[in-house]
Amino acid sequence: MPSNLVPHENGPFRDTIKQLAPNRWLLGSSLLCERHEPADISCAWTDIDGSGYSLQTFDEPVRSWTNPDPEGPIVCVRTFYSSSVWRIGNSAYFKSCLWSPEIETEATTIEFVQQNFPNVPVPSIMKHYIDEKGQFSHLLMRTMPGEVLNTAWESLSEIEQQEVAHQVADIVKILSSLSRDAVVSATGKRVMEPYLMKRGTPQPTHFDCFLDPDCGSNFETIWGKEQNEFVFYHQDLGPTNIMVERRQEKVVVSGILDWAGVGFLPKGFIATKPSFSPGFEFEWGCAGDRRQWMIMLRDALIGNGFQWFAYDWAEWFGLET
């Protein structure tokens, strides 16, 4: 429109826009317009149903609050001792984890994978921040395509199930191409792996489950020096952390979830862990043998050249076999 229009103070449209607050206006009779300073909106997105969400800075005291309505758009989908996962609408997930300065954030690990292994499917980060007052790290991620393997498994043929196991084993092999001289995270911090701590080791707090970077020599008695190379490994590739999707009649791994605590671990541990960790089992409600994925992934990893030391590990760990 031209910029030299003459204002008409008493015209019929004088009250079309009403100011309700310094940064709030009513347009017409039913459309609310709000202005936000650039720093206020840190993240905004549109859900697949067309509704919009945004994150804004908030520094006011919380005087009253309630838990989210379980029938509403924000729902807690998983909760653990050290973390929780919430679904926001249909396009985003919000994850909170216990945090301390000496451990890696999941966001940093995901960014590390994106930089070093761009073909490995990881969540897209929308927002990440550290709540130092509450000792939490918070991570907002976009929903990944596909379905969680735990729920998709029974709809797959045996050939497709085997193919998924081989695809995951191939991803593990790709990740293991990167090594370090110590048991550390992506940027050299401590790694969480309770199955590399002997049974009976005191763990009074969650953070005592994190390994000392110099502990690597302790594991040579399990698998020998050659297999004690510290390679990058996602040690929690259970069926709830793998997304699969059918693309042109082929089932592909469309996403790998939960990169918290991931880092550089002994090579001999890779094919060994699926044999004893319950995290590789299917959850309750899944028909058939709950250990199917454990066995199939273990065999695919062995087929990719990773050695199996389950009995040696069990003796070292103090587990009865």
C-alpha positions as protocol buffer text, in pm:
chain_id: "A"
residue {
  index: 1
  type: MET
  ca { x: 0 y: 0 z: 0 }
}
residue {
  index: 2
  type: PRO
  ca { x: 117 y: 360 z: -54 }
}
residue {
  index: 3
  type: SER
  ca { x: 289 y: 522 z: 240 }
}
residue {
  index: 4
  type: ASN
  ca { x: 143 y: 870 z: 194 }
}
residue {
  index: 5
  type: LEU
  ca { x: -214 y: 794 z: 295 }
}
residue {
  index: 6
  type: VAL
  ca { x: -377 y: 1068 z: 505 }
}
residue {
  index: 7
  type: PRO
  ca { x: -496 y: 938 z: 848 }
}
residue {
  index: 8
  type: HIS
  ca { x: -866 y: 983 z: 926 }
}
residue {
  index: 9
  type: GLU
  ca { x: -901 y: 1000 z: 1303 }
}
residue {
  index: 10
  type: ASN
  ca { x: -1279 y: 973 z: 1315 }
}
residue {
  index: 11
  type: GLY
  ca { x: -1335 y: 713 z: 1043 }
}
residue {
  index: 12
  type: PRO
  ca { x: -1535 y: 389 z: 1091 }
}
residue {
  index: 13
  type: PHE
  ca { x: -1219 y: 176 z: 1124 }
}
residue {
  index: 14
  type: ARG
  ca { x: -1055 y: 381 z: 1400 }
}
residue {
  index: 15
  type: ASP
  ca { x: -1118 y: 107 z: 1658 }
}
residue {
  index: 16
  type: THR
  ca { x: -1039 y: -192 z: 1437 }
}
residue {
  index: 17
  type: ILE
  ca { x: -726 y: -260 z: 1642 }
}
residue {
  index: 18
  type: LYS
  ca { x: -740 y: -232 z: 2019 }
}
residue {
  index: 19
  type: GLN
  ca { x: -429 y: -234 z: 2236 }
}
residue {
  index: 20
  type: LEU
  ca { x: -475 y: -460 z: 2538 }
}
residue {
  index: 21
  type: ALA
  ca { x: -122 y: -443 z: 2682 }
}
residue {
  index: 22
  type: PRO
  ca { x: 217 y: -296 z: 2582 }
}
residue {
  index: 23
  type: ASN
  ca { x: 280 y: -586 z: 2343 }
}
residue {
  index: 24
  type: ARG
  ca { x: -73 y: -722 z: 2295 }
}
residue {
  index: 25
  type: TRP
  ca { x: -344 y: -614 z: 2048 }
}
residue {
  index: 26
  type: LEU
  ca { x: -685 y: -734 z: 1940 }
}
residue {
  index: 27
  type: LEU
  ca { x: -726 y: -728 z: 1562 }
}
residue {
  index: 28
  type: GLY
  ca { x: -1092 y: -693 z: 1479 }
}
residue {
  index: 29
  type: SER
  ca { x: -1308 y: -874 z: 1733 }
}
residue {
  index: 30
  type: SER
  ca { x: -1140 y: -1212 z: 1766 }
}
residue {
  index: 31
  type: LEU
  ca { x: -776 y: -1217 z: 1650 }
}
residue {
  index: 32
  type: LEU
  ca { x: -505 y: -1166 z: 1913 }
}
residue {
  index: 33
  type: CYS
  ca { x: -166 y: -1031 z: 1807 }
}
residue {
  index: 34
  type: GLU
  ca { x: 136 y: -1048 z: 2041 }
}
residue {
  index: 35
  type: ARG
  ca { x: 481 y: -897 z: 1992 }
}
residue {
  index: 36
  type: HIS
  ca { x: 782 y: -1074 z: 2136 }
}
residue {
  index: 37
  type: GLU
  ca { x: 1131 y: -941 z: 2174 }
}
residue {
  index: 38
  type: PRO
  ca { x: 1383 y: -1136 z: 1964 }
}
residue {
  index: 39
  type: ALA
  ca { x: 1527 y: -1301 z: 2274 }
}
residue {
  index: 40
  type: ASP
  ca { x: 1185 y: -1408 z: 2404 }
}
residue {
  index: 41
  type: ILE
  ca { x: 1105 y: -1671 z: 2140 }
}
residue {
  index: 42
  type: SER
  ca { x: 1386 y: -1925 z: 2145 }
}
residue {
  index: 43
  type: CYS
  ca { x: 1210 y: -2191 z: 1940 }
}
residue {
  index: 44
  type: ALA
  ca { x: 882 y: -2222 z: 1746 }
}
residue {
  index: 45
  type: TRP
  ca { x: 728 y: -2493 z: 1533 }
}
residue {
  index: 46
  type: THR
  ca { x: 405 y: -2607 z: 1372 }
}
residue {
  index: 47
  type: ASP
  ca { x: 259 y: -2946 z: 1459 }
}
residue {
  index: 48
  type: ILE
  ca { x: 126 y: -3181 z: 1190 }
}
residue {
  index: 49
  type: ASP
  ca { x: -230 y: -3088 z: 1291 }
}
residue {
  index: 50
  type: GLY
  ca { x: -156 y: -2722 z: 1216 }
}
residue {
  index: 51
  type: SER
  ca { x: -135 y: -2603 z: 1576 }
}
residue {
  index: 52
  type: GLY
  ca { x: 164 y: -2392 z: 1675 }
}
residue {
  index: 53
  type: TYR
  ca { x: 404 y: -2417 z: 1969 }
}
residue {
  index: 54
  type: SER
  ca { x: 677 y: -2184 z: 2090 }
}
residue {
  index: 55
  type: LEU
  ca { x: 934 y: -2166 z: 2368 }
}
residue {
  index: 56
  type: GLN
  ca { x: 983 y: -1834 z: 2542 }
}
residue {
  index: 57
  type: THR
  ca { x: 1218 y: -1717 z: 2812 }
}
residue {
  index: 58
  type: PHE
  ca { x: 1047 y: -1726 z: 3152 }
}
residue {
  index: 59
  type: ASP
  ca { x: 1187 y: -1573 z: 3469 }
}
residue {
  index: 60
  type: GLU
  ca { x: 876 y: -1510 z: 3675 }
}
residue {
  index: 61
  type: PRO
  ca { x: 805 y: -1694 z: 4002 }
}
residue {
  index: 62
  type: VAL
  ca { x: 573 y: -1994 z: 3959 }
}
residue {
  index: 63
  type: ARG
  ca { x: 288 y: -1933 z: 4202 }
}
residue {
  index: 64
  type: SER
  ca { x: 61 y: -2222 z: 4107 }
}
residue {
  index: 65
  type: TRP
  ca { x: 73 y: -2514 z: 3868 }
}
residue {
  index: 66
  type: THR
  ca { x: -79 y: -2854 z: 3786 }
}
residue {
  index: 67
  type: ASN
  ca { x: 44 y: -3165 z: 3610 }
}
residue {
  index: 68
  type: PRO
  ca { x: -37 y: -3167 z: 3236 }
}
residue {
  index: 69
  type: ASP
  ca { x: -380 y: -3305 z: 3148 }
}
residue {
  index: 70
  type: PRO
  ca { x: -323 y: -3672 z: 3046 }
}
residue {
  index: 71
  type: GLU
  ca { x: -575 y: -3620 z: 2767 }
}
residue {
  index: 72
  type: GLY
  ca { x: -402 y: -3303 z: 2650 }
}
residue {
  index: 73
  type: PRO
  ca { x: -131 y: -3249 z: 2387 }
}
residue {
  index: 74
  type: ILE
  ca { x: 164 y: -3285 z: 2629 }
}
residue {
  index: 75
  type: VAL
  ca { x: 200 y: -3637 z: 2771 }
}
residue {
  index: 76
  type: CYS
  ca { x: 472 y: -3819 z: 2966 }
}
residue {
  index: 77
  type: VAL
  ca { x: 557 y: -4130 z: 2762 }
}
residue {
  index: 78
  type: ARG
  ca { x: 852 y: -4272 z: 2958 }
}
residue {
  index: 79
  type: THR
  ca { x: 1002 y: -4207 z: 3297 }
}
residue {
  index: 80
  type: PHE
  ca { x: 1314 y: -4351 z: 3458 }
}
residue {
  index: 81
  type: TYR
  ca { x: 1520 y: -4286 z: 3770 }
}
residue {
  index: 82
  type: SER
  ca { x: 1747 y: -4042 z: 3592 }
}
residue {
  index: 83
  type: SER
  ca { x: 1535 y: -3912 z: 3301 }
}
residue {
  index: 84
  type: SER
  ca { x: 1188 y: -3859 z: 3159 }
}
residue {
  index: 85
  type: VAL
  ca { x: 1049 y: -3821 z: 2807 }
}
residue {
  index: 86
  type: TRP
  ca { x: 742 y: -3615 z: 2714 }
}
residue {
  index: 87
  type: ARG
  ca { x: 557 y: -3594 z: 2384 }
}
residue {
  index: 88
  type: ILE
  ca { x: 452 y: -3242 z: 2280 }
}
residue {
  index: 89
  type: GLY
  ca { x: 179 y: -3266 z: 2020 }
}
residue {
  index: 90
  type: ASN
  ca { x: 274 y: -3500 z: 1737 }
}
residue {
  index: 91
  type: SER
  ca { x: 594 y: -3340 z: 1617 }
}
residue {
  index: 92
  type: ALA
  ca { x: 825 y: -3300 z: 1918 }
}
residue {
  index: 93
  type: TYR
  ca { x: 963 y: -3476 z: 2224 }
}
residue {
  index: 94
  type: PHE
  ca { x: 1106 y: -3316 z: 2537 }
}
residue {
  index: 95
  type: LYS
  ca { x: 1363 y: -3511 z: 2739 }
}
residue {
  index: 96
  type: SER
  ca { x: 1502 y: -3422 z: 3081 }
}
residue {
  index: 97
  type: CYS
  ca { x: 1808 y: -3591 z: 3233 }
}
residue {
  index: 98
  type: LEU
  ca { x: 2005 y: -3558 z: 3553 }
}
residue {
  index: 99
  type: TRP
  ca { x: 2314 y: -3351 z: 3482 }
}
residue {
  index: 100
  type: SER
  ca { x: 2647 y: -3254 z: 3631 }
}
residue {
  index: 101
  type: PRO
  ca { x: 2938 y: -3062 z: 3471 }
}
residue {
  index: 102
  type: GLU
  ca { x: 3153 y: -3376 z: 3449 }
}
residue {
  index: 103
  type: ILE
  ca { x: 2917 y: -3572 z: 3221 }
}
residue {
  index: 104
  type: GLU
  ca { x: 2820 y: -3524 z: 2858 }
}
residue {
  index: 105
  type: THR
  ca { x: 2483 y: -3390 z: 2753 }
}
residue {
  index: 106
  type: GLU
  ca { x: 2286 y: -3596 z: 2504 }
}
residue {
  index: 107
  type: ALA
  ca { x: 2265 y: -3294 z: 2273 }
}
residue {
  index: 108
  type: THR
  ca { x: 2645 y: -3271 z: 2250 }
}
residue {
  index: 109
  type: THR
  ca { x: 2669 y: -3642 z: 2167 }
}
residue {
  index: 110
  type: ILE
  ca { x: 2402 y: -3612 z: 1896 }
}
residue {
  index: 111
  type: GLU
  ca { x: 2587 y: -3316 z: 1743 }
}
residue {
  index: 112
  type: PHE
  ca { x: 2909 y: -3520 z: 1755 }
}
residue {
  index: 113
  type: VAL
  ca { x: 2742 y: -3803 z: 1563 }
}
residue {
  index: 114
  type: GLN
  ca { x: 2598 y: -3562 z: 1307 }
}
residue {
  index: 115
  type: GLN
  ca { x: 2943 y: -3416 z: 1244 }
}
residue {
  index: 116
  type: ASN
  ca { x: 3134 y: -3745 z: 1228 }
}
residue {
  index: 117
  type: PHE
  ca { x: 2871 y: -3986 z: 1096 }
}
residue {
  index: 118
  type: PRO
  ca { x: 2624 y: -3781 z: 888 }
}
residue {
  index: 119
  type: ASN
  ca { x: 2449 y: -4092 z: 750 }
}
residue {
  index: 120
  type: VAL
  ca { x: 2356 y: -4228 z: 1094 }
}
residue {
  index: 121
  type: PRO
  ca { x: 1993 y: -4126 z: 1162 }
}
residue {
  index: 122
  type: VAL
  ca { x: 1973 y: -3929 z: 1488 }
}
residue {
  index: 123
  type: PRO
  ca { x: 1707 y: -3695 z: 1630 }
}
residue {
  index: 124
  type: SER
  ca { x: 1696 y: -3336 z: 1506 }
}
residue {
  index: 125
  type: ILE
  ca { x: 1762 y: -3098 z: 1797 }
}
residue {
  index: 126
  type: MET
  ca { x: 1526 y: -2803 z: 1826 }
}
residue {
  index: 127
  type: LYS
  ca { x: 1643 y: -2665 z: 2161 }
}
residue {
  index: 128
  type: HIS
  ca { x: 1882 y: -2766 z: 2438 }
}
residue {
  index: 129
  type: TYR
  ca { x: 1966 y: -2600 z: 2766 }
}
residue {
  index: 130
  type: ILE
  ca { x: 2112 y: -2672 z: 3108 }
}
residue {
  index: 131
  type: ASP
  ca { x: 1903 y: -2598 z: 3415 }
}
residue {
  index: 132
  type: GLU
  ca { x: 2191 y: -2558 z: 3656 }
}
residue {
  index: 133
  type: LYS
  ca { x: 1960 y: -2475 z: 3949 }
}
residue {
  index: 134
  type: GLY
  ca { x: 1787 y: -2811 z: 3924 }
}
residue {
  index: 135
  type: GLN
  ca { x: 2085 y: -3007 z: 3787 }
}
residue {
  index: 136
  type: PHE
  ca { x: 1896 y: -3111 z: 3475 }
}
residue {
  index: 137
  type: SER
  ca { x: 1971 y: -3101 z: 3104 }
}
residue {
  index: 138
  type: HIS
  ca { x: 1666 y: -3046 z: 2881 }
}
residue {
  index: 139
  type: LEU
  ca { x: 1644 y: -3148 z: 2517 }
}
residue {
  index: 140
  type: LEU
  ca { x: 1366 y: -3070 z: 2268 }
}
residue {
  index: 141
  type: MET
  ca { x: 1376 y: -3291 z: 1958 }
}
residue {
  index: 142
  type: ARG
  ca { x: 1168 y: -3337 z: 1646 }
}
residue {
  index: 143
  type: THR
  ca { x: 976 y: -3661 z: 1614 }
}
residue {
  index: 144
  type: MET
  ca { x: 1164 y: -3912 z: 1399 }
}
residue {
  index: 145
  type: PRO
  ca { x: 990 y: -4090 z: 1110 }
}
residue {
  index: 146
  type: GLY
  ca { x: 869 y: -4446 z: 1148 }
}
residue {
  index: 147
  type: GLU
  ca { x: 767 y: -4667 z: 1438 }
}
residue {
  index: 148
  type: VAL
  ca { x: 957 y: -4790 z: 1743 }
}
residue {
  index: 149
  type: LEU
  ca { x: 1090 y: -5141 z: 1678 }
}
residue {
  index: 150
  type: ASN
  ca { x: 931 y: -5267 z: 2000 }
}
residue {
  index: 151
  type: THR
  ca { x: 582 y: -5210 z: 1853 }
}
residue {
  index: 152
  type: ALA
  ca { x: 666 y: -5273 z: 1487 }
}
residue {
  index: 153
  type: TRP
  ca { x: 840 y: -5610 z: 1542 }
}
residue {
  index: 154
  type: GLU
  ca { x: 538 y: -5838 z: 1511 }
}
residue {
  index: 155
  type: SER
  ca { x: 431 y: -5677 z: 1182 }
}
residue {
  index: 156
  type: LEU
  ca { x: 767 y: -5759 z: 1023 }
}
residue {
  index: 157
  type: SER
  ca { x: 849 y: -6084 z: 846 }
}
residue {
  index: 158
  type: GLU
  ca { x: 1141 y: -6289 z: 976 }
}
residue {
  index: 159
  type: ILE
  ca { x: 1348 y: -6176 z: 677 }
}
residue {
  index: 160
  type: GLU
  ca { x: 1268 y: -5811 z: 757 }
}
residue {
  index: 161
  type: GLN
  ca { x: 1356 y: -5863 z: 1123 }
}
residue {
  index: 162
  type: GLN
  ca { x: 1691 y: -6005 z: 1022 }
}
residue {
  index: 163
  type: GLU
  ca { x: 1744 y: -5712 z: 784 }
}
residue {
  index: 164
  type: VAL
  ca { x: 1681 y: -5462 z: 1065 }
}
residue {
  index: 165
  type: ALA
  ca { x: 1935 y: -5642 z: 1286 }
}
residue {
  index: 166
  type: HIS
  ca { x: 2194 y: -5628 z: 1007 }
}
residue {
  index: 167
  type: GLN
  ca { x: 2127 y: -5258 z: 945 }
}
residue {
  index: 168
  type: VAL
  ca { x: 2179 y: -5179 z: 1315 }
}
residue {
  index: 169
  type: ALA
  ca { x: 2495 y: -5392 z: 1320 }
}
residue {
  index: 170
  type: ASP
  ca { x: 2622 y: -5196 z: 1019 }
}
residue {
  index: 171
  type: ILE
  ca { x: 2557 y: -4869 z: 1202 }
}
residue {
  index: 172
  type: VAL
  ca { x: 2752 y: -5004 z: 1502 }
}
residue {
  index: 173
  type: LYS
  ca { x: 3042 y: -5091 z: 1273 }
}
residue {
  index: 174
  type: ILE
  ca { x: 3039 y: -4741 z: 1124 }
}
residue {
  index: 175
  type: LEU
  ca { x: 3046 y: -4583 z: 1471 }
}
residue {
  index: 176
  type: SER
  ca { x: 3330 y: -4812 z: 1583 }
}
residue {
  index: 177
  type: SER
  ca { x: 3558 y: -4671 z: 1314 }
}
residue {
  index: 178
  type: LEU
  ca { x: 3636 y: -4388 z: 1558 }
}
residue {
  index: 179
  type: SER
  ca { x: 3853 y: -4466 z: 1862 }
}
residue {
  index: 180
  type: ARG
  ca { x: 4010 y: -4295 z: 2163 }
}
residue {
  index: 181
  type: ASP
  ca { x: 4283 y: -4380 z: 2417 }
}
residue {
  index: 182
  type: ALA
  ca { x: 4048 y: -4383 z: 2715 }
}
residue {
  index: 183
  type: VAL
  ca { x: 3692 y: -4468 z: 2821 }
}
residue {
  index: 184
  type: VAL
  ca { x: 3538 y: -4127 z: 2760 }
}
residue {
  index: 185
  type: SER
  ca { x: 3242 y: -3950 z: 2604 }
}
residue {
  index: 186
  type: ALA
  ca { x: 3238 y: -3769 z: 2271 }
}
residue {
  index: 187
  type: THR
  ca { x: 3427 y: -3471 z: 2414 }
}
residue {
  index: 188
  type: GLY
  ca { x: 3633 y: -3652 z: 2679 }
}
residue {
  index: 189
  type: LYS
  ca { x: 3395 y: -3658 z: 2976 }
}
residue {
  index: 190
  type: ARG
  ca { x: 3285 y: -3959 z: 3182 }
}
residue {
  index: 191
  type: VAL
  ca { x: 3071 y: -4237 z: 3033 }
}
residue {
  index: 192
  type: MET
  ca { x: 2789 y: -4422 z: 3206 }
}
residue {
  index: 193
  type: GLU
  ca { x: 2804 y: -4801 z: 3184 }
}
residue {
  index: 194
  type: PRO
  ca { x: 2714 y: -4997 z: 3500 }
}
residue {
  index: 195
  type: TYR
  ca { x: 2788 y: -5329 z: 3325 }
}
residue {
  index: 196
  type: LEU
  ca { x: 3156 y: -5234 z: 3319 }
}
residue {
  index: 197
  type: MET
  ca { x: 3159 y: -5194 z: 3696 }
}
residue {
  index: 198
  type: LYS
  ca { x: 3211 y: -5513 z: 3895 }
}
residue {
  index: 199
  type: ARG
  ca { x: 2910 y: -5640 z: 4084 }
}
residue {
  index: 200
  type: GLY
  ca { x: 2902 y: -5501 z: 4436 }
}
residue {
  index: 201
  type: THR
  ca { x: 3075 y: -5175 z: 4344 }
}
residue {
  index: 202
  type: PRO
  ca { x: 2917 y: -4904 z: 4567 }
}
residue {
  index: 203
  type: GLN
  ca { x: 2689 y: -4674 z: 4366 }
}
residue {
  index: 204
  type: PRO
  ca { x: 2525 y: -4442 z: 4621 }
}
residue {
  index: 205
  type: THR
  ca { x: 2415 y: -4193 z: 4354 }
}
residue {
  index: 206
  type: HIS
  ca { x: 2329 y: -4193 z: 3984 }
}
residue {
  index: 207
  type: PHE
  ca { x: 2659 y: -4021 z: 3902 }
}
residue {
  index: 208
  type: ASP
  ca { x: 2859 y: -4304 z: 4061 }
}
residue {
  index: 209
  type: CYS
  ca { x: 2757 y: -4524 z: 3764 }
}
residue {
  index: 210
  type: PHE
  ca { x: 2993 y: -4322 z: 3542 }
}
residue {
  index: 211
  type: LEU
  ca { x: 3329 y: -4477 z: 3464 }
}
residue {
  index: 212
  type: ASP
  ca { x: 3668 y: -4329 z: 3539 }
}
residue {
  index: 213
  type: PRO
  ca { x: 3840 y: -4246 z: 3207 }
}
residue {
  index: 214
  type: ASP
  ca { x: 4152 y: -4438 z: 3318 }
}
residue {
  index: 215
  type: CYS
  ca { x: 3965 y: -4761 z: 3402 }
}
residue {
  index: 216
  type: GLY
  ca { x: 4027 y: -4921 z: 3061 }
}
residue {
  index: 217
  type: SER
  ca { x: 4309 y: -5153 z: 3166 }
}
residue {
  index: 218
  type: ASN
  ca { x: 4068 y: -5324 z: 3409 }
}
residue {
  index: 219
  type: PHE
  ca { x: 3895 y: -5496 z: 3118 }
}
residue {
  index: 220
  type: GLU
  ca { x: 4195 y: -5662 z: 2952 }
}
residue {
  index: 221
  type: THR
  ca { x: 4142 y: -5972 z: 3166 }
}
residue {
  index: 222
  type: ILE
  ca { x: 3801 y: -6017 z: 3000 }
}
residue {
  index: 223
  type: TRP
  ca { x: 3883 y: -5997 z: 2629 }
}
residue {
  index: 224
  type: GLY
  ca { x: 4254 y: -5930 z: 2601 }
}
residue {
  index: 225
  type: LYS
  ca { x: 4448 y: -5624 z: 2492 }
}
residue {
  index: 226
  type: GLU
  ca { x: 4354 y: -5639 z: 2123 }
}
residue {
  index: 227
  type: GLN
  ca { x: 3980 y: -5625 z: 2196 }
}
residue {
  index: 228
  type: ASN
  ca { x: 4028 y: -5355 z: 2458 }
}
residue {
  index: 229
  type: GLU
  ca { x: 4048 y: -5078 z: 2197 }
}
residue {
  index: 230
  type: PHE
  ca { x: 3805 y: -4801 z: 2295 }
}
residue {
  index: 231
  type: VAL
  ca { x: 3568 y: -4737 z: 2005 }
}
residue {
  index: 232
  type: PHE
  ca { x: 3255 y: -4526 z: 1976 }
}
residue {
  index: 233
  type: TYR
  ca { x: 2956 y: -4744 z: 2066 }
}
residue {
  index: 234
  type: HIS
  ca { x: 2587 y: -4686 z: 2139 }
}
residue {
  index: 235
  type: GLN
  ca { x: 2550 y: -4939 z: 2419 }
}
residue {
  index: 236
  type: ASP
  ca { x: 2170 y: -4925 z: 2451 }
}
residue {
  index: 237
  type: LEU
  ca { x: 2039 y: -5041 z: 2113 }
}
residue {
  index: 238
  type: GLY
  ca { x: 1731 y: -5208 z: 2253 }
}
residue {
  index: 239
  type: PRO
  ca { x: 1400 y: -5226 z: 2063 }
}
residue {
  index: 240
  type: THR
  ca { x: 1266 y: -4908 z: 2226 }
}
residue {
  index: 241
  type: ASN
  ca { x: 1558 y: -4702 z: 2094 }
}
residue {
  index: 242
  type: ILE
  ca { x: 1534 y: -4802 z: 1727 }
}
residue {
  index: 243
  type: MET
  ca { x: 1291 y: -4653 z: 1476 }
}
residue {
  index: 244
  type: VAL
  ca { x: 1196 y: -4843 z: 1160 }
}
residue {
  index: 245
  type: GLU
  ca { x: 1002 y: -4733 z: 856 }
}
residue {
  index: 246
  type: ARG
  ca { x: 877 y: -4905 z: 540 }
}
residue {
  index: 247
  type: ARG
  ca { x: 1008 y: -4733 z: 229 }
}
residue {
  index: 248
  type: GLN
  ca { x: 916 y: -4871 z: -113 }
}
residue {
  index: 249
  type: GLU
  ca { x: 846 y: -5219 z: 23 }
}
residue {
  index: 250
  type: LYS
  ca { x: 1170 y: -5224 z: 221 }
}
residue {
  index: 251
  type: VAL
  ca { x: 1199 y: -5180 z: 598 }
}
residue {
  index: 252
  type: VAL
  ca { x: 1481 y: -4944 z: 696 }
}
residue {
  index: 253
  type: VAL
  ca { x: 1619 y: -4817 z: 1025 }
}
residue {
  index: 254
  type: SER
  ca { x: 1494 y: -4459 z: 1027 }
}
residue {
  index: 255
  type: GLY
  ca { x: 1629 y: -4347 z: 1363 }
}
residue {
  index: 256
  type: ILE
  ca { x: 1850 y: -4430 z: 1661 }
}
residue {
  index: 257
  type: LEU
  ca { x: 1733 y: -4279 z: 1991 }
}
residue {
  index: 258
  type: ASP
  ca { x: 1877 y: -4219 z: 2339 }
}
residue {
  index: 259
  type: TRP
  ca { x: 2238 y: -4105 z: 2298 }
}
residue {
  index: 260
  type: ALA
  ca { x: 2274 y: -4015 z: 2666 }
}
residue {
  index: 261
  type: GLY
  ca { x: 2581 y: -4178 z: 2822 }
}
residue {
  index: 262
  type: VAL
  ca { x: 2716 y: -4299 z: 2486 }
}
residue {
  index: 263
  type: GLY
  ca { x: 3091 y: -4289 z: 2432 }
}
residue {
  index: 264
  type: PHE
  ca { x: 3411 y: -4482 z: 2368 }
}
residue {
  index: 265
  type: LEU
  ca { x: 3401 y: -4832 z: 2518 }
}
residue {
  index: 266
  type: PRO
  ca { x: 3602 y: -5156 z: 2479 }
}
residue {
  index: 267
  type: LYS
  ca { x: 3553 y: -5323 z: 2141 }
}
residue {
  index: 268
  type: GLY
  ca { x: 3507 y: -5660 z: 2313 }
}
residue {
  index: 269
  type: PHE
  ca { x: 3200 y: -5523 z: 2491 }
}
residue {
  index: 270
  type: ILE
  ca { x: 3002 y: -5455 z: 2170 }
}
residue {
  index: 271
  type: ALA
  ca { x: 2870 y: -5802 z: 2084 }
}
residue {
  index: 272
  type: THR
  ca { x: 2883 y: -5908 z: 2449 }
}
residue {
  index: 273
  type: LYS
  ca { x: 2637 y: -5666 z: 2609 }
}
residue {
  index: 274
  type: PRO
  ca { x: 2322 y: -5774 z: 2417 }
}
residue {
  index: 275
  type: SER
  ca { x: 2350 y: -6119 z: 2577 }
}
residue {
  index: 276
  type: PHE
  ca { x: 2286 y: -6004 z: 2933 }
}
residue {
  index: 277
  type: SER
  ca { x: 2133 y: -5654 z: 2942 }
}
residue {
  index: 278
  type: PRO
  ca { x: 1751 y: -5650 z: 2989 }
}
residue {
  index: 279
  type: GLY
  ca { x: 1744 y: -5329 z: 2787 }
}
residue {
  index: 280
  type: PHE
  ca { x: 1779 y: -5540 z: 2471 }
}
residue {
  index: 281
  type: GLU
  ca { x: 1464 y: -5738 z: 2549 }
}
residue {
  index: 282
  type: PHE
  ca { x: 1118 y: -5654 z: 2424 }
}
residue {
  index: 283
  type: GLU
  ca { x: 890 y: -5489 z: 2676 }
}
residue {
  index: 284
  type: TRP
  ca { x: 593 y: -5665 z: 2833 }
}
residue {
  index: 285
  type: GLY
  ca { x: 300 y: -5700 z: 2595 }
}
residue {
  index: 286
  type: CYS
  ca { x: 511 y: -5811 z: 2301 }
}
residue {
  index: 287
  type: ALA
  ca { x: 416 y: -6165 z: 2198 }
}
residue {
  index: 288
  type: GLY
  ca { x: 676 y: -6437 z: 2145 }
}
residue {
  index: 289
  type: ASP
  ca { x: 1025 y: -6464 z: 2287 }
}
residue {
  index: 290
  type: ARG
  ca { x: 1123 y: -6136 z: 2453 }
}
residue {
  index: 291
  type: ARG
  ca { x: 1489 y: -6219 z: 2380 }
}
residue {
  index: 292
  type: GLN
  ca { x: 1449 y: -6241 z: 2002 }
}
residue {
  index: 293
  type: TRP
  ca { x: 1610 y: -5904 z: 1938 }
}
residue {
  index: 294
  type: MET
  ca { x: 1897 y: -5970 z: 2180 }
}
residue {
  index: 295
  type: ILE
  ca { x: 1990 y: -6291 z: 1998 }
}
residue {
  index: 296
  type: MET
  ca { x: 1939 y: -6152 z: 1649 }
}
residue {
  index: 297
  type: LEU
  ca { x: 2144 y: -5838 z: 1711 }
}
residue {
  index: 298
  type: ARG
  ca { x: 2421 y: -6032 z: 1886 }
}
residue {
  index: 299
  type: ASP
  ca { x: 2450 y: -6269 z: 1589 }
}
residue {
  index: 300
  type: ALA
  ca { x: 2451 y: -5977 z: 1341 }
}
residue {
  index: 301
  type: LEU
  ca { x: 2728 y: -5805 z: 1539 }
}
residue {
  index: 302
  type: ILE
  ca { x: 2934 y: -6126 z: 1545 }
}
residue {
  index: 303
  type: GLY
  ca { x: 2876 y: -6151 z: 1170 }
}
residue {
  index: 304
  type: ASN
  ca { x: 3023 y: -5801 z: 1138 }
}
residue {
  index: 305
  type: GLY
  ca { x: 3345 y: -5910 z: 1306 }
}
residue {
  index: 306
  type: PHE
  ca { x: 3278 y: -5824 z: 1670 }
}
residue {
  index: 307
  type: GLN
  ca { x: 3381 y: -6098 z: 1911 }
}
residue {
  index: 308
  type: TRP
  ca { x: 3161 y: -6242 z: 2187 }
}
residue {
  index: 309
  type: PHE
  ca { x: 3288 y: -6268 z: 2543 }
}
residue {
  index: 310
  type: ALA
  ca { x: 2969 y: -6324 z: 2745 }
}
residue {
  index: 311
  type: TYR
  ca { x: 3106 y: -6601 z: 2968 }
}
residue {
  index: 312
  type: ASP
  ca { x: 3435 y: -6420 z: 3031 }
}
residue {
  index: 313
  type: TRP
  ca { x: 3245 y: -6102 z: 3112 }
}
residue {
  index: 314
  type: ALA
  ca { x: 3003 y: -6281 z: 3348 }
}
residue {
  index: 315
  type: GLU
  ca { x: 3293 y: -6430 z: 3545 }
}
residue {
  index: 316
  type: TRP
  ca { x: 3464 y: -6090 z: 3570 }
}
residue {
  index: 317
  type: PHE
  ca { x: 3141 y: -5911 z: 3662 }
}
residue {
  index: 318
  type: GLY
  ca { x: 3053 y: -6167 z: 3928 }
}
residue {
  index: 319
  type: LEU
  ca { x: 2739 y: -6299 z: 3759 }
}
residue {
  index: 320
  type: GLU
  ca { x: 2644 y: -6663 z: 3809 }
}
residue {
  index: 321
  type: THR
  ca { x: 2609 y: -6854 z: 3479 }
}
